[in-house]
Amino acid sequence: MFAIDGLILVSAILVLVAIASSKFSSRLGVPVLVLFLVVGMLAGSEGIGGIAFEDYRLAHGIGTVALVLILFDGGLRTPFASLRTAVAPALTLATVGVLLTSFLTGLAAWWLLDLSLLEGMLLGSIAGSTDAAAVFAALRTQGLRLPSRLSATVEVESASNDPMAVFLTIGFIEVILGRMELGGGFLLLFATQMGVGAVVGLLVGWAGSEFLNRIRLAAAGLYPILMTATGFLAFGTAAELGGSGFLAVYLAGVVAGNRRVVFQRGNLLFSDGMAWLAQIVMFVVLGLLTFPSRLWDAAPEGMALAGILVFVARPAAVALTMLPFRFTFREIVFLSWAGLKGAVPVVLAIYPLLFGVPSGALMFDVVFFAVLVSTLAQGWSLPRLARRLGLSLTHVADDPVTLEITSLRDVDGDIVEYSVASTARAAGRLIRDLALPEGAVVAMIVRDRAIIPPRGSTAVLENDHVFLVLRPEVRPLVDRTFSPRPGVESGLPRSTEFRMFAGTTVGDLDEFYGISLSAPRERSLGQLLPDLLGRSAATLGARAELDGIGLVVRGVSKAGVEVVGITLPTGEADEARPAP
C-alpha cells in the first residue's frame, strides 16, 4: 500500500467525521468550527488517532489556501448594497478597531507573559482580528438574522480586517528581527500592502468576470473552477507585488459577485462547498497541530489573555470607533461580542515559529487557547445575546431562491422561487390581480406535491411555492409583492424607470408599491394617460407628470396604451421601513 493511499483514507475519514459532527452543532449548542477543531485534536498525536503532525510550514500553507477560498466566497456573497450601508463603520472597525484591539491586547500580553514590549505587540497583532469563517458560521449555521446595517457591518468587518492583522504581524516580526524600523518603514509597508492589494483585487475581479462571460467553454463545470482561479490569481498577484493578498482576494470576490456572469448560481454553490471544505480541512489540521498537554500548560495565561481580549480590548475598540456612526448602545454591545476569533489568529501565530522569533512556541499555545475560549464562549452565546438585546429578527421567512437559467452564455433573466406567507400581498389573490411589472411572469406554482399550471384565474395561496421568470431589474418590485413582511422592505428604484402594464390601477400602485396618485383608485394607467395627454397618449415616448411622478407611454396598440413607464421623483431611494 502506497503512503498516499493511507493518507487519502485518513483524510476522508477525518472529513466525514467532521461533517457528521456538524449535524450535532445546534443540538449541543457548540459552534460547528469548534467541533472540527476537536476532531483534529482527537486524531492528533495525543488523541485516540495518534497521528503525529508538527509541520508548521505545511499547516501555514494549508491555512493560507483555505483562507483564500473562505474570503473569496465571502466577497462573492457581499452585495454592493451591504457595502454602501456599512463600508464606513466596517472599514473603520477593520483598521482603527483592529489597531486599538491589538495595542491593548499587546500591553496585556507584555505584562502577563513577561515578553518584551515588541513581542507583546506582536502577540496582540496576531490575536487582534476577528475571523471571517467563525463569524459567517455563527451567523448562518445558527440562523441568526440581524438588522441590515448591523449584519452588514459585522460581516464586512470580519472579512476585511485580516489584511490589517497580517500587516501588523509581519511588521512587528520585521522590527523584532531588526529588518525594519518602527516608524517610516511601518507606514510604507502599510501603504504598500493596502494600496497594492486594493488595486489588484479590483482589477482582477473585473477582468476575471469579463473573461468568464466572454469565453465559451465546452464543459459547464469549468466555469466555477475558472471563477475560483480568479480568486487565487488576485491573491498571488498581490502577494508577489508586495501587497495584501487577503485584501485582494476579498475585493476580487466582491467585484465578481456583483456582476452578472455565466452560471452565476452554479459558481456560488461551488464556492460555498469549497469554502466549507476549506474550513473543515483548516480546523482539522490546526487541531492535529495542537498538543493538549502544552495547551493545558498555557491555560492560565491563555484564559487571562482571552478575558482581556473579549471583555476589555475589543469592547473599548468598538466603543471608540463606532460611536461617531450613531450605533445604539445595544448594537455596540453586540458588535463587541461578535469579535469571534478563529483560524486566522492561529494561522498568524505560526508566523513567529516560521521566522524564528523568540517565544514563538509560547505565543502559538497562548493564542490557540485564547481562540478556543473565544470561539466557544462567543460563538455559543452570540444568537442568545442578539435575542436578549432585541436585535434578532424572529420569524423571518427564508429569502427567495434564485434558480439559474442554464446557458453557455449570460442570460439577462432569473427564475425566482417565493414561498408565500400568509402576510404576503400575493396571498389569496388571483394571478391577474397581482399587478406585476412588465418583465415578470408567473411560470409555475407548486402546491403540496402538485404542480398548478398558472392562469389568470389561478389563486395564489398561503404556503404555495411560486416560480417567476423575471428580468433582474424588476426583482425589487416583485419582492414587494411576495414579501412575507409587507411593512419591512426596501425602497423602490429611483435611478431607473420601471414599467407596468396599462391595466394596473391607481389603487394597485398604492397597495403594492406605495405610490399615491391623486386620481380615482379604480382608474387604470391606460385610462389615466389619455386624460393627461389627450391625443398624444397614442404616441410612444409621450410623457406626463402627476404628483411629481413621471408617466411615459412605452407600448401602444390599436386598443390604446399597453405599457407605461414610471419614474419616481429624483433623490435617494427610500430607506427600509420598520413594520408598524
mmCIF file with all atom_site columns, C-alpha atoms in Angstrom, residues 129-210:
data_model
loop_
_atom_site.group_PDB
_atom_site.id
_atom_site.type_symbol
_atom_site.label_atom_id
_atom_site.label_alt_id
_atom_site.label_comp_id
_atom_site.label_asym_id
_atom_site.label_entity_id
_atom_site.label_seq_id
_atom_site.pdbx_PDB_ins_code
_atom_site.Cartn_x
_atom_site.Cartn_y
_atom_site.Cartn_z
_atom_site.occupancy
_atom_site.B_iso_or_equiv
_atom_site.pdbx_formal_charge
_atom_site.auth_seq_id
_atom_site.auth_comp_id
_atom_site.auth_asym_id
_atom_site.auth_atom_id
_atom_site.pdbx_PDB_model_num
ATOM 1  C CA . SER A 1 129 ? -8.576  40.375 14.161  1.00 0.00 ? 129 SER A CA 1
ATOM 2  C CA . THR A 1 130 ? -11.900 38.616 14.050  1.00 0.00 ? 130 THR A CA 1
ATOM 3  C CA . ASP A 1 131 ? -12.241 35.579 11.826  1.00 0.00 ? 131 ASP A CA 1
ATOM 4  C CA . ALA A 1 132 ? -14.493 35.577 8.772   1.00 0.00 ? 132 ALA A CA 1
ATOM 5  C CA . ALA A 1 133 ? -15.028 31.807 8.871   1.00 0.00 ? 133 ALA A CA 1
ATOM 6  C CA . ALA A 1 134 ? -16.064 31.870 12.526  1.00 0.00 ? 134 ALA A CA 1
ATOM 7  C CA . VAL A 1 135 ? -18.388 34.865 12.095  1.00 0.00 ? 135 VAL A CA 1
ATOM 8  C CA . PHE A 1 136 ? -20.013 33.553 8.916   1.00 0.00 ? 136 PHE A CA 1
ATOM 9  C CA . ALA A 1 137 ? -20.534 30.165 10.558  1.00 0.00 ? 137 ALA A CA 1
ATOM 10 C CA . ALA A 1 138 ? -22.115 31.704 13.667  1.00 0.00 ? 138 ALA A CA 1
ATOM 11 C CA . LEU A 1 139 ? -24.455 33.928 11.653  1.00 0.00 ? 139 LEU A CA 1
ATOM 12 C CA . ARG A 1 140 ? -25.507 31.420 9.009   1.00 0.00 ? 140 ARG A CA 1
ATOM 13 C CA . THR A 1 141 ? -25.466 27.979 10.580  1.00 0.00 ? 141 THR A CA 1
ATOM 14 C CA . GLN A 1 142 ? -27.387 29.156 13.650  1.00 0.00 ? 142 GLN A CA 1
ATOM 15 C CA . GLY A 1 143 ? -29.977 31.035 11.597  1.00 0.00 ? 143 GLY A CA 1
ATOM 16 C CA . LEU A 1 144 ? -29.200 34.404 13.196  1.00 0.00 ? 144 LEU A CA 1
ATOM 17 C CA . ARG A 1 145 ? -30.879 37.274 11.338  1.00 0.00 ? 145 ARG A CA 1
ATOM 18 C CA . LEU A 1 146 ? -29.934 40.833 12.239  1.00 0.00 ? 146 LEU A CA 1
ATOM 19 C CA . PRO A 1 147 ? -30.977 44.318 11.102  1.00 0.00 ? 147 PRO A CA 1
ATOM 20 C CA . SER A 1 148 ? -29.407 45.014 7.712   1.00 0.00 ? 148 SER A CA 1
ATOM 21 C CA . ARG A 1 149 ? -26.904 47.713 8.780   1.00 0.00 ? 149 ARG A CA 1
ATOM 22 C CA . LEU A 1 150 ? -25.694 45.749 11.791  1.00 0.00 ? 150 LEU A CA 1
ATOM 23 C CA . SER A 1 151 ? -25.445 42.485 9.857   1.00 0.00 ? 151 SER A CA 1
ATOM 24 C CA . ALA A 1 152 ? -23.550 44.145 7.011   1.00 0.00 ? 152 ALA A CA 1
ATOM 25 C CA . THR A 1 153 ? -21.124 45.794 9.452   1.00 0.00 ? 153 THR A CA 1
ATOM 26 C CA . VAL A 1 154 ? -20.366 42.500 11.210  1.00 0.00 ? 154 VAL A CA 1
ATOM 27 C CA . GLU A 1 155 ? -19.806 40.525 8.006   1.00 0.00 ? 155 GLU A CA 1
ATOM 28 C CA . VAL A 1 156 ? -17.861 43.168 6.071   1.00 0.00 ? 156 VAL A CA 1
ATOM 29 C CA . GLU A 1 157 ? -15.647 43.936 9.085   1.00 0.00 ? 157 GLU A CA 1
ATOM 30 C CA . SER A 1 158 ? -14.865 40.272 9.761   1.00 0.00 ? 158 SER A CA 1
ATOM 31 C CA . ALA A 1 159 ? -13.982 39.657 6.116   1.00 0.00 ? 159 ALA A CA 1
ATOM 32 C CA . SER A 1 160 ? -11.901 42.805 5.669   1.00 0.00 ? 160 SER A CA 1
ATOM 33 C CA . ASN A 1 161 ? -9.853  43.029 8.883   1.00 0.00 ? 161 ASN A CA 1
ATOM 34 C CA . ASP A 1 162 ? -7.488  40.146 8.092   1.00 0.00 ? 162 ASP A CA 1
ATOM 35 C CA . PRO A 1 163 ? -5.196  42.369 5.961   1.00 0.00 ? 163 PRO A CA 1
ATOM 36 C CA . MET A 1 164 ? -4.687  44.722 8.910   1.00 0.00 ? 164 MET A CA 1
ATOM 37 C CA . ALA A 1 165 ? -3.809  41.839 11.247  1.00 0.00 ? 165 ALA A CA 1
ATOM 38 C CA . VAL A 1 166 ? -1.414  40.353 8.669   1.00 0.00 ? 166 VAL A CA 1
ATOM 39 C CA . PHE A 1 167 ? 0.235   43.737 8.139   1.00 0.00 ? 167 PHE A CA 1
ATOM 40 C CA . LEU A 1 168 ? 0.746   44.280 11.872  1.00 0.00 ? 168 LEU A CA 1
ATOM 41 C CA . THR A 1 169 ? 2.045   40.731 12.381  1.00 0.00 ? 169 THR A CA 1
ATOM 42 C CA . ILE A 1 170 ? 4.564   40.921 9.528   1.00 0.00 ? 170 ILE A CA 1
ATOM 43 C CA . GLY A 1 171 ? 5.567   44.448 10.526  1.00 0.00 ? 171 GLY A CA 1
ATOM 44 C CA . PHE A 1 172 ? 6.358   43.591 14.145  1.00 0.00 ? 172 PHE A CA 1
ATOM 45 C CA . ILE A 1 173 ? 8.223   40.438 13.101  1.00 0.00 ? 173 ILE A CA 1
ATOM 46 C CA . GLU A 1 174 ? 10.390  42.537 10.784  1.00 0.00 ? 174 GLU A CA 1
ATOM 47 C CA . VAL A 1 175 ? 11.042  45.058 13.570  1.00 0.00 ? 175 VAL A CA 1
ATOM 48 C CA . ILE A 1 176 ? 11.857  42.328 16.126  1.00 0.00 ? 176 ILE A CA 1
ATOM 49 C CA . LEU A 1 177 ? 14.315  40.700 13.716  1.00 0.00 ? 177 LEU A CA 1
ATOM 50 C CA . GLY A 1 178 ? 15.935  44.066 13.021  1.00 0.00 ? 178 GLY A CA 1
ATOM 51 C CA . ARG A 1 179 ? 14.939  44.203 9.352   1.00 0.00 ? 179 ARG A CA 1
ATOM 52 C CA . MET A 1 180 ? 12.757  47.321 9.565   1.00 0.00 ? 180 MET A CA 1
ATOM 53 C CA . GLU A 1 181 ? 12.338  50.443 11.671  1.00 0.00 ? 181 GLU A CA 1
ATOM 54 C CA . LEU A 1 182 ? 9.161   51.011 13.628  1.00 0.00 ? 182 LEU A CA 1
ATOM 55 C CA . GLY A 1 183 ? 8.410   54.442 12.119  1.00 0.00 ? 183 GLY A CA 1
ATOM 56 C CA . GLY A 1 184 ? 8.661   55.173 8.401   1.00 0.00 ? 184 GLY A CA 1
ATOM 57 C CA . GLY A 1 185 ? 9.202   51.575 7.364   1.00 0.00 ? 185 GLY A CA 1
ATOM 58 C CA . PHE A 1 186 ? 5.979   50.580 9.112   1.00 0.00 ? 186 PHE A CA 1
ATOM 59 C CA . LEU A 1 187 ? 3.956   53.252 7.300   1.00 0.00 ? 187 LEU A CA 1
ATOM 60 C CA . LEU A 1 188 ? 5.488   52.337 3.939   1.00 0.00 ? 188 LEU A CA 1
ATOM 61 C CA . LEU A 1 189 ? 4.623   48.673 4.497   1.00 0.00 ? 189 LEU A CA 1
ATOM 62 C CA . PHE A 1 190 ? 1.031   49.638 5.358   1.00 0.00 ? 190 PHE A CA 1
ATOM 63 C CA . ALA A 1 191 ? 0.624   51.797 2.244   1.00 0.00 ? 191 ALA A CA 1
ATOM 64 C CA . THR A 1 192 ? 2.107   49.094 0.017   1.00 0.00 ? 192 THR A CA 1
ATOM 65 C CA . GLN A 1 193 ? 0.047   46.273 1.498   1.00 0.00 ? 193 GLN A CA 1
ATOM 66 C CA . MET A 1 194 ? -3.283  48.081 1.330   1.00 0.00 ? 194 MET A CA 1
ATOM 67 C CA . GLY A 1 195 ? -2.754  50.042 -1.868  1.00 0.00 ? 195 GLY A CA 1
ATOM 68 C CA . VAL A 1 196 ? -1.434  47.185 -3.986  1.00 0.00 ? 196 VAL A CA 1
ATOM 69 C CA . GLY A 1 197 ? -3.951  44.739 -2.521  1.00 0.00 ? 197 GLY A CA 1
ATOM 70 C CA . ALA A 1 198 ? -6.914  47.009 -3.272  1.00 0.00 ? 198 ALA A CA 1
ATOM 71 C CA . VAL A 1 199 ? -5.851  47.833 -6.843  1.00 0.00 ? 199 VAL A CA 1
ATOM 72 C CA . VAL A 1 200 ? -5.044  44.221 -7.736  1.00 0.00 ? 200 VAL A CA 1
ATOM 73 C CA . GLY A 1 201 ? -8.281  42.933 -6.197  1.00 0.00 ? 201 GLY A CA 1
ATOM 74 C CA . LEU A 1 202 ? -10.497 45.368 -8.064  1.00 0.00 ? 202 LEU A CA 1
ATOM 75 C CA . LEU A 1 203 ? -8.731  44.854 -11.399 1.00 0.00 ? 203 LEU A CA 1
ATOM 76 C CA . VAL A 1 204 ? -8.568  41.062 -11.208 1.00 0.00 ? 204 VAL A CA 1
ATOM 77 C CA . GLY A 1 205 ? -12.193 40.836 -10.063 1.00 0.00 ? 205 GLY A CA 1
ATOM 78 C CA . TRP A 1 206 ? -13.376 42.921 -13.015 1.00 0.00 ? 206 TRP A CA 1
ATOM 79 C CA . ALA A 1 207 ? -11.089 41.240 -15.574 1.00 0.00 ? 207 ALA A CA 1
ATOM 80 C CA . GLY A 1 208 ? -11.910 37.758 -14.305 1.00 0.00 ? 208 GLY A CA 1
ATOM 81 C CA . SER A 1 209 ? -15.671 38.271 -14.549 1.00 0.00 ? 209 SER A CA 1
ATOM 82 C CA . GLU A 1 210 ? -15.284 39.800 -18.026 1.00 0.00 ? 210 GLU A CA 1
#
